[in-house]
mmCIF file of C-alpha atoms in Angstrom:
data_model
loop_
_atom_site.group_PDB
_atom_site.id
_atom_site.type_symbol
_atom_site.label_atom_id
_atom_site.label_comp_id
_atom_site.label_asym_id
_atom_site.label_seq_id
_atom_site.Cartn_x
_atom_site.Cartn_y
_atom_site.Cartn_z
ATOM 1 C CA UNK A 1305 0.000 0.000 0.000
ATOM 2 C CA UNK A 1306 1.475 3.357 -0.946
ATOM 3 C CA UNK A 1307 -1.429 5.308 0.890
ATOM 4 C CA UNK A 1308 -2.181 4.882 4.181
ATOM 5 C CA UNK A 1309 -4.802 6.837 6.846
ATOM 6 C CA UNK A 1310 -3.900 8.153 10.088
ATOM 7 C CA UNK A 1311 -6.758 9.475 12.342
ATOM 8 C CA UNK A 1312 -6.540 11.900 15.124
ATOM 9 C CA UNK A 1313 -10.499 12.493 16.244
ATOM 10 C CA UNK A 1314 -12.359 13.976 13.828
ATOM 11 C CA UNK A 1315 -8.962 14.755 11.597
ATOM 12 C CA UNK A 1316 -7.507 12.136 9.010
ATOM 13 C CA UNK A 1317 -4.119 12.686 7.676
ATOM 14 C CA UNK A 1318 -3.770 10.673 4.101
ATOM 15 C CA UNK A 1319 -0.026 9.825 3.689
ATOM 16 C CA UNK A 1320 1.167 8.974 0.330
ATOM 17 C CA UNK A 1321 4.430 7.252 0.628
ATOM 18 C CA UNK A 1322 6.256 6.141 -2.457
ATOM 19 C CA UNK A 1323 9.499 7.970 -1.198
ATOM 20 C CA UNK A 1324 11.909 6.026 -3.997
ATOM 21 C CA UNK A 1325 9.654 7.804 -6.542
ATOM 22 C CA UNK A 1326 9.499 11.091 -5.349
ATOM 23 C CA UNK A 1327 6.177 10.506 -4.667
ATOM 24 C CA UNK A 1328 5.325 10.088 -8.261
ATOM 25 C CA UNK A 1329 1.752 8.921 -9.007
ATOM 26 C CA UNK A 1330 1.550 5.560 -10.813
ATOM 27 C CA UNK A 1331 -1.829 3.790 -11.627
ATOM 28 C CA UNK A 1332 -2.234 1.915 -8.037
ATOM 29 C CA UNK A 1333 -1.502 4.925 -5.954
ATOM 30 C CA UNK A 1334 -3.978 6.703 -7.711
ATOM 31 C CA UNK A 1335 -6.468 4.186 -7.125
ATOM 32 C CA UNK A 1336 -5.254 4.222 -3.420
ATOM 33 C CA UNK A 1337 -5.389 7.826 -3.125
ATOM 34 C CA UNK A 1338 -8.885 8.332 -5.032
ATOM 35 C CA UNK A 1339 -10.265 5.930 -2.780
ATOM 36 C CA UNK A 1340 -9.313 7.347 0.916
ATOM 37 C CA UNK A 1341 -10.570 10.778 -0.306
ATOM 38 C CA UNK A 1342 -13.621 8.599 -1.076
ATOM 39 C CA UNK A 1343 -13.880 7.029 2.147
ATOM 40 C CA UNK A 1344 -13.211 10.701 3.894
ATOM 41 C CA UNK A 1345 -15.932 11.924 2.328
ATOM 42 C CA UNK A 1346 -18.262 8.867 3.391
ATOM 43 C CA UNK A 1347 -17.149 8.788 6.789
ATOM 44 C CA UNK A 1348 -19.513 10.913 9.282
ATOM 45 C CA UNK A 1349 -16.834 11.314 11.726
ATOM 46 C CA UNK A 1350 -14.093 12.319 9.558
ATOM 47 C CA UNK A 1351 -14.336 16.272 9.189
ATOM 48 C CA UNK A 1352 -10.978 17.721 8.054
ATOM 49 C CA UNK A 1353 -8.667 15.891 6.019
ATOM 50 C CA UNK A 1354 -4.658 16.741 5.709
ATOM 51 C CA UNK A 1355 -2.876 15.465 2.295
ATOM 52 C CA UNK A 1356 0.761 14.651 2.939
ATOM 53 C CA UNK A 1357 3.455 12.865 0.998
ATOM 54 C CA UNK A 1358 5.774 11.205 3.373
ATOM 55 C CA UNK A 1359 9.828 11.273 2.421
ATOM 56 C CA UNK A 1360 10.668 15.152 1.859
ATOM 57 C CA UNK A 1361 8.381 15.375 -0.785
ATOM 58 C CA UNK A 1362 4.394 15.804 -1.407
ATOM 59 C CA UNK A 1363 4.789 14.776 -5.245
ATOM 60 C CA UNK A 1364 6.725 14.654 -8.235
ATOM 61 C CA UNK A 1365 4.266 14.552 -10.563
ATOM 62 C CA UNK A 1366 2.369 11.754 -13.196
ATOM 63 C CA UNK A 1367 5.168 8.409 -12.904
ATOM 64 C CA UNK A 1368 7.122 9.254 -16.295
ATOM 65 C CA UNK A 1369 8.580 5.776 -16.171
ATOM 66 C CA UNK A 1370 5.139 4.800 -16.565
ATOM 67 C CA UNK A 1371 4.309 6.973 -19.149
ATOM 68 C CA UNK A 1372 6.566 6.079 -20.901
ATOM 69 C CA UNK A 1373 5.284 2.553 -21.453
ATOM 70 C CA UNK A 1374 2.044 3.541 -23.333
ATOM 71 C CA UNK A 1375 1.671 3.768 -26.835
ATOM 72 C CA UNK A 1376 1.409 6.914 -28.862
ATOM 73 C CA UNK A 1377 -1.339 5.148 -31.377
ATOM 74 C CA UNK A 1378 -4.895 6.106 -30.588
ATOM 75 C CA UNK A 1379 -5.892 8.047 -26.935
ATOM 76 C CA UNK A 1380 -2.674 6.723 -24.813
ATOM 77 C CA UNK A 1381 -4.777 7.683 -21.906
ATOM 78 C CA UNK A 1382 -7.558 5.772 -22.773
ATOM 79 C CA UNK A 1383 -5.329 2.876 -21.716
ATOM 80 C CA UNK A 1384 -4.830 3.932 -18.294
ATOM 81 C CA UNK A 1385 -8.392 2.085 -17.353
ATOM 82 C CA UNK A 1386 -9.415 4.508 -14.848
ATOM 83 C CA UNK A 1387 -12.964 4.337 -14.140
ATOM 84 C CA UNK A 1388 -15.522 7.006 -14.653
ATOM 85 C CA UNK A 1389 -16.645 8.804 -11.772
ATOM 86 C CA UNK A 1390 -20.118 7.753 -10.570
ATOM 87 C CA UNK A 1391 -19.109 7.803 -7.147
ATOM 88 C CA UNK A 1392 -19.002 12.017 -7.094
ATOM 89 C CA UNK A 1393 -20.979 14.263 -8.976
ATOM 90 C CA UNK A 1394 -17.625 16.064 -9.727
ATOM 91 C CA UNK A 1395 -18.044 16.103 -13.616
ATOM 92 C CA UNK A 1396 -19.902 14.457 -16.630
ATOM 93 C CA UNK A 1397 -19.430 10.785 -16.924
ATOM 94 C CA UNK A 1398 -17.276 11.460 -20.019
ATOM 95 C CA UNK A 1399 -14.292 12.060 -17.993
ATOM 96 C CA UNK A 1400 -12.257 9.836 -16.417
ATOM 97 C CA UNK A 1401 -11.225 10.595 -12.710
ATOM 98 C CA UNK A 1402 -7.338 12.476 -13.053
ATOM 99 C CA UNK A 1403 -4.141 10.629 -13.868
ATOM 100 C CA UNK A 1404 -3.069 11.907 -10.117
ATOM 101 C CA UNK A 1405 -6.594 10.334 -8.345
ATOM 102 C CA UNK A 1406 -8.735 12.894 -6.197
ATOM 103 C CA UNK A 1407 -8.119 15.937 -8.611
ATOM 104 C CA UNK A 1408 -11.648 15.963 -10.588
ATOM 105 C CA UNK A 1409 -13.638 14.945 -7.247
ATOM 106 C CA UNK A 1410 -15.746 17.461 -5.814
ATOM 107 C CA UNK A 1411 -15.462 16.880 -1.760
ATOM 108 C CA UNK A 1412 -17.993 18.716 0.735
ATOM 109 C CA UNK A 1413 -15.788 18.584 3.167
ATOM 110 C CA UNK A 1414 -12.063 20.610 3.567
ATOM 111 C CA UNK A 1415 -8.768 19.508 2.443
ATOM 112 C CA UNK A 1416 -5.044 20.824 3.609
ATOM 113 C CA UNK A 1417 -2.343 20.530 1.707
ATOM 114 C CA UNK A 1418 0.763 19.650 3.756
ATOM 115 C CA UNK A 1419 3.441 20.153 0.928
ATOM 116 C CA UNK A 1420 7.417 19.501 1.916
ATOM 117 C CA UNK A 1421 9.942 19.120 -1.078
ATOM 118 C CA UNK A 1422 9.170 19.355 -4.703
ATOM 119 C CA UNK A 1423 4.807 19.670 -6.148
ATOM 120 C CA UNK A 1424 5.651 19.711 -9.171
ATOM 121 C CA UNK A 1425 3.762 18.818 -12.772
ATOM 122 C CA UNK A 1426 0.628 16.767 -11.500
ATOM 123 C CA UNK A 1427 1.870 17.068 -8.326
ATOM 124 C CA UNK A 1428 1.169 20.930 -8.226
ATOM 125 C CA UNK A 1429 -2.064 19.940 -9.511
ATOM 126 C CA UNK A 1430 -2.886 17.779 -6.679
ATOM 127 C CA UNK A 1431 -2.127 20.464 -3.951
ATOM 128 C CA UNK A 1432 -3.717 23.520 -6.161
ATOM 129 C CA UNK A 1433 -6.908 20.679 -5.160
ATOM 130 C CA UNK A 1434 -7.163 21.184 -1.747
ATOM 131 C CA UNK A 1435 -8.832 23.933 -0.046
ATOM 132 C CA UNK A 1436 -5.052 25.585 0.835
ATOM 133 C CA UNK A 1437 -1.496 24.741 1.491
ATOM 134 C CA UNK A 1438 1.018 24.528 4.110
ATOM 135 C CA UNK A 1439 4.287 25.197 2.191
ATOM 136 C CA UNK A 1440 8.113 24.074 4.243
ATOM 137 C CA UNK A 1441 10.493 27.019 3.372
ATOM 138 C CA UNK A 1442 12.551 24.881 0.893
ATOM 139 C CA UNK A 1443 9.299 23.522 -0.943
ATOM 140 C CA UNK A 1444 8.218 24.752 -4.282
ATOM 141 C CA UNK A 1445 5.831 24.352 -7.428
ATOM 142 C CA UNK A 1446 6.351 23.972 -10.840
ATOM 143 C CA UNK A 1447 4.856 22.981 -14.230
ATOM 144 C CA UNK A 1448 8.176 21.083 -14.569
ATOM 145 C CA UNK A 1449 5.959 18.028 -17.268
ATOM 146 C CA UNK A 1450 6.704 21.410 -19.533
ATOM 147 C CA UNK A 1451 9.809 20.290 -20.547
ATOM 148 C CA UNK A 1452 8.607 16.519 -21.735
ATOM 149 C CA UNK A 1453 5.716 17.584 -23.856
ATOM 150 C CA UNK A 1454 2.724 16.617 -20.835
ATOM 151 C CA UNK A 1455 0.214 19.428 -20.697
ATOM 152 C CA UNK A 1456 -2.133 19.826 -17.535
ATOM 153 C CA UNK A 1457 -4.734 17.329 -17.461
ATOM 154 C CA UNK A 1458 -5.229 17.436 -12.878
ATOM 155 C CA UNK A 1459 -6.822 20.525 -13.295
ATOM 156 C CA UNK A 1460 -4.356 22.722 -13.535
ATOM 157 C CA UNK A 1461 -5.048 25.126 -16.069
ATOM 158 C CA UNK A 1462 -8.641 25.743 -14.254
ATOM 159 C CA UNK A 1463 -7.701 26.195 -10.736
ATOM 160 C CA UNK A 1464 -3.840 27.958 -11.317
ATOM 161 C CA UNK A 1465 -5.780 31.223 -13.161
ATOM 162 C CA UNK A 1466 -8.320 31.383 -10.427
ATOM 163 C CA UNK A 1467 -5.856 31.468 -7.113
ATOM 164 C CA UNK A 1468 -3.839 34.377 -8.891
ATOM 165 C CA UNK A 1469 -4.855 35.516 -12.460
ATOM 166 C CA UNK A 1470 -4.473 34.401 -15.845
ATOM 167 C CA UNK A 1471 -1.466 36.432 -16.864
ATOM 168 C CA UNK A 1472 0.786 34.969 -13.774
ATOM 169 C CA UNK A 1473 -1.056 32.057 -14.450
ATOM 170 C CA UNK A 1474 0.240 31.580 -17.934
ATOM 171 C CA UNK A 1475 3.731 32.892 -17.197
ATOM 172 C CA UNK A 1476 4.058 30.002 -14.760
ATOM 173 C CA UNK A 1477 3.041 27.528 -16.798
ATOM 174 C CA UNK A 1478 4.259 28.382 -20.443
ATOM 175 C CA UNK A 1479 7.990 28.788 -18.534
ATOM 176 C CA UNK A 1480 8.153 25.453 -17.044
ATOM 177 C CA UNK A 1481 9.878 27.599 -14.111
ATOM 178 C CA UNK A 1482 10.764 26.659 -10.302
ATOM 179 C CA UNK A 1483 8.366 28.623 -7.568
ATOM 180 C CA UNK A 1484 9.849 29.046 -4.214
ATOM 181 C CA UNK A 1485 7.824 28.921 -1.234
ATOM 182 C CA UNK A 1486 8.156 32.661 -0.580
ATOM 183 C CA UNK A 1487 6.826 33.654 -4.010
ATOM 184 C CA UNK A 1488 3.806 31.053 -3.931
ATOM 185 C CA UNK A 1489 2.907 33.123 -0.472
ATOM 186 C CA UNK A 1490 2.928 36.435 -2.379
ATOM 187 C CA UNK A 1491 1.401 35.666 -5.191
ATOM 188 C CA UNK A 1492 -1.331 33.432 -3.482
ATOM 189 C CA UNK A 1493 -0.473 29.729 -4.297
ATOM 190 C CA UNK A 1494 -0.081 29.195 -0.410
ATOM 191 C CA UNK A 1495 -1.190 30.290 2.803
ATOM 192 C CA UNK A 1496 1.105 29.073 5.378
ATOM 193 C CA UNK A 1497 5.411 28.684 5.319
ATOM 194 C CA UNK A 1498 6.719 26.605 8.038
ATOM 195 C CA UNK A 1499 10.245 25.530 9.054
ATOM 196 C CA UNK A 1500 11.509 22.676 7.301
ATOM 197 C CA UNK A 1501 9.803 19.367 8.741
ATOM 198 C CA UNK A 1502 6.997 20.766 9.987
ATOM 199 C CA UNK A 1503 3.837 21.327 7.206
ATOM 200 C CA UNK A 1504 2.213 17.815 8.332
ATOM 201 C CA UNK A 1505 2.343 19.325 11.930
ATOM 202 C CA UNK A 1506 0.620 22.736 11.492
ATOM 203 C CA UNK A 1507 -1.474 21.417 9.009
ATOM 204 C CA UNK A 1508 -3.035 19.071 11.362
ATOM 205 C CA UNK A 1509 -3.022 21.819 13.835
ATOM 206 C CA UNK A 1510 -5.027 24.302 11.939
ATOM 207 C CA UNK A 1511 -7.119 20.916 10.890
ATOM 208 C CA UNK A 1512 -7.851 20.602 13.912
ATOM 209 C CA UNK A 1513 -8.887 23.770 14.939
ATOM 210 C CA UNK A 1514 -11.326 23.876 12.466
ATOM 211 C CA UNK A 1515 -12.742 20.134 12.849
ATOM 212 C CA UNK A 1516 -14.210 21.949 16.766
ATOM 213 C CA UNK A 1517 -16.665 24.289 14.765
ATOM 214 C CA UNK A 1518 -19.951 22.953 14.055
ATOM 215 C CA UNK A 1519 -19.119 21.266 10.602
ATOM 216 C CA UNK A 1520 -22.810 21.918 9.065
ATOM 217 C CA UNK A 1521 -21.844 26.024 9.186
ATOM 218 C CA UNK A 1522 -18.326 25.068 7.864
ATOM 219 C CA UNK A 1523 -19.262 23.290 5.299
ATOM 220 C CA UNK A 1524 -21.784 25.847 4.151
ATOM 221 C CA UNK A 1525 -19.570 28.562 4.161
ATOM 222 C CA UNK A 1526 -16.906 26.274 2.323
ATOM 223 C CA UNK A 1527 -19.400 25.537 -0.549
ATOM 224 C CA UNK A 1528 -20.947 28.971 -0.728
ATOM 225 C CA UNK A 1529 -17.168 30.749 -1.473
ATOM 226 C CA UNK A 1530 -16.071 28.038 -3.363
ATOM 227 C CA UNK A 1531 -18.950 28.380 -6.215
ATOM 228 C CA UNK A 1532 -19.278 31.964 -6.316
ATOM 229 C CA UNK A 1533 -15.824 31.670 -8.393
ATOM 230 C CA UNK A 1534 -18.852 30.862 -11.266
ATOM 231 C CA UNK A 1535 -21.241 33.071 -10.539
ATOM 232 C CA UNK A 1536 -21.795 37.482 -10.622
ATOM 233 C CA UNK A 1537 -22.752 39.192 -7.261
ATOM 234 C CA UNK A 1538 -26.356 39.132 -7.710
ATOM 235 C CA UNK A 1539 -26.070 35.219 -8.300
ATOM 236 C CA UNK A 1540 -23.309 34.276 -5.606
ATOM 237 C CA UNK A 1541 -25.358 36.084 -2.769
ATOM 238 C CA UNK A 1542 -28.674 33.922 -3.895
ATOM 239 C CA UNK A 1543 -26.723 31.396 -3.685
ATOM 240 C CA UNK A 1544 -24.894 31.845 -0.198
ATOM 241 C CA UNK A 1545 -28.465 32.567 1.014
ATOM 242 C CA UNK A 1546 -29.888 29.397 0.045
ATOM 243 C CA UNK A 1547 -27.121 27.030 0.774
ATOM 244 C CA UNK A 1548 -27.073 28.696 4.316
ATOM 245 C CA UNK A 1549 -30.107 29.818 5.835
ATOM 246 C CA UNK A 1550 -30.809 26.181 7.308
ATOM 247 C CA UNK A 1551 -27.684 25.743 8.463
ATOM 248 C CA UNK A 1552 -28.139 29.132 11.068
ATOM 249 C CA UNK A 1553 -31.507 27.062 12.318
ATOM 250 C CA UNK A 1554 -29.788 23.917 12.657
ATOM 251 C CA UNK A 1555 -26.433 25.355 14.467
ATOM 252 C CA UNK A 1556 -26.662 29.432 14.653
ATOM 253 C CA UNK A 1557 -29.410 29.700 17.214
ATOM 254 C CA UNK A 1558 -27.690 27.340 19.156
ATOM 255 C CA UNK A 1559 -24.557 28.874 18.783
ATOM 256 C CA UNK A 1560 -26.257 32.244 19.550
ATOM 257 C CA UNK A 1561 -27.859 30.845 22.673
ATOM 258 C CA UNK A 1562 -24.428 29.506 24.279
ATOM 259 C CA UNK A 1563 -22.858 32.839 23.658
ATOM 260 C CA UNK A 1564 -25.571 34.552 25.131
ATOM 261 C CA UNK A 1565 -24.730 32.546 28.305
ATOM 262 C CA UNK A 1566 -21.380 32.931 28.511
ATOM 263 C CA UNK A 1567 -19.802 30.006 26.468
ATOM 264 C CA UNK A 1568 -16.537 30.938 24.075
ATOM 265 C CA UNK A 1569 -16.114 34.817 24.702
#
C-alpha cells in the first residue's frame, strides 16, 4: 500500500508514501489515493482531512517511467483504465477521474495541503486541489511536465488562473519555471510557510482547529465561497443565502444561545 490513513479524532491525515519515486503517481496509488478521499468523504466522523506525501516530498508529478510505457497510437490515456466517476458528482461521466486520483472529485468537506519538497507537474495539480497549502520554506511548485511535452490534465489550467490571475497564471506555466515557497505566499499559491519538517504538523493543527466548529456552518460557508468563483454578485449572494439559511436554524441559534450565556467569549 502506498497510501495509508492516520486518524486523530475527527482529523484524518492521508499519507502517500512512495518515497523512492518522489512521490510520483503511478496507476495503483492513484487508485489508493482516489479511494481514501472517497472514504473521507463517506465517513460521518471524519471532518478535516490533511494530504501529505511522506519522504521530503508531497509529489513529483504523473510516474514518467510509466508513461513512458504507453503507446502513442490512438488516446494513450484511454489505456490507463481509470474508471468514470459515478461515485461524485464532480463532472460528466465522459471524464475519467485524473491521472493523479482525487483531482476531478468534488469533496464537501475541507482539504489541507501539507506540501514539503518538490509539487511539481501533476503534483502541483494535486495540492492547487485542496482547499489551501502549508508550504516548508525549501518547498516549491512547478509545471516542470513542460519540458517533456505533458500538458495539464489534474486541473491545472482551471484552478492555477483562479488562485492568482491568468497572466501569472500563464507565465508560470508556459515557462516550465521553479516557484519558491516565498513567491507562492505572495502571489497566493499558499497560505502558510513553516520551518523545514513541519507542514504535516501545522497542518493538522489548523485541521484541527477547524474540525471543533460545528461542521454543518463550515461546510456551508466552504461551498458557498467556493462556487461563487462561477457566478456574478447578484447570483453568488442567492446562492450563499440558500445554501445557508438552514444551516443558522440547525447550528446558529444554538450557537447564539451559548454565547448569550457565557460560552466561548
Amino acid at each position: 500500500m502506498s497510501v495509508r490513513i492516520k486518524k486523530n479524532k475527527n482529523v484524518w491525515t492521508i499519507i502517500h508514501s512512495r518515497p523512492e519515486a518522489r512521490n510520483a503517481m503511478d496507476p495503483k496509488s492513484a487508485d489508493e489515493l482516489y479511494k481514501a478521499f472517497l472514504e473521507f468523504e463517506a465517513n460521518e466522523d471524519a471532518y478535516v482531512a490533511v494530504l501529505w506525501g511522506e519522504g521530503g516530498a508531497f509529489c513529483s508529478g504523473w510516474d514518467l517511467k510509466y508513461a513512458s510505457s504507453l503507446s502513442s497510437e490512438g488516446n494513450p490515456l484511454e489505456k490507463l483504465n481509470i474508471k468514470k466517476n459515478r461515485d461524485n458528482n464532480a463532472y460528466g461521466e465522459d471524464i475519467p477521474r485524473g491521472p493523479l486520483g482525487p483531482t476531478r472529485l468534488e469533496l464537501s468537506k475541507p482539504v489541507i495541503a501539507a506540501i514539503s519538497g518538490p509539487a511539481v507537474a501533476g503534483g502541483m495539480e494535486l495540492a492547487l486541489w485542496c482547499d489551501f497549502r502549508v508550504m516548508e520554506e525549501s518547498a516549491y511548485f512547478g509545471v516542470y511536465c513542460r519540458r517533456w511535452g505533458i500538458p495539464l490534465i489534474d486541473g491545472g489550467t482551471v484552478r492555477l488562473p483562479k488562485l492568482i490571475g491568468q497572466g501569472k497564471a500563464l507565465e508560470i506555466t508556459l515557462t516550465g519555471r521553479q516557484i519558491l515557497s516565498e513567491e507562492c505566499y505572495k502571489i497566493g499559491l499558499c497560505e502558510y510557510i513553516v520551518d523545514n519538517n513541519t507542514s504535516r504538523k501545522k497542518a493538522e493543527e489548523i485541521a484541527l482547529d477547524i474540525s471543533r466548529f460545528p461542521q454543518e456552518c463550515v461546510r456551508a460557508d466552504r461551498k458557498s465561497i467556493i462556487n461563487q468563483a462561477n457566478l456574478n454578485i447578484k447570483k453568488g449572494l442567492e446562492f450563499e443565502w440558500y445554501n445557508s439559511c438552514n444551516v443558522f436554524k440547525k447550528e446558529g441559534i444554538e450557537g447564539a444561545n451559548k454565547f448569550k450565556k457565557g460560552y466561548g467569549r
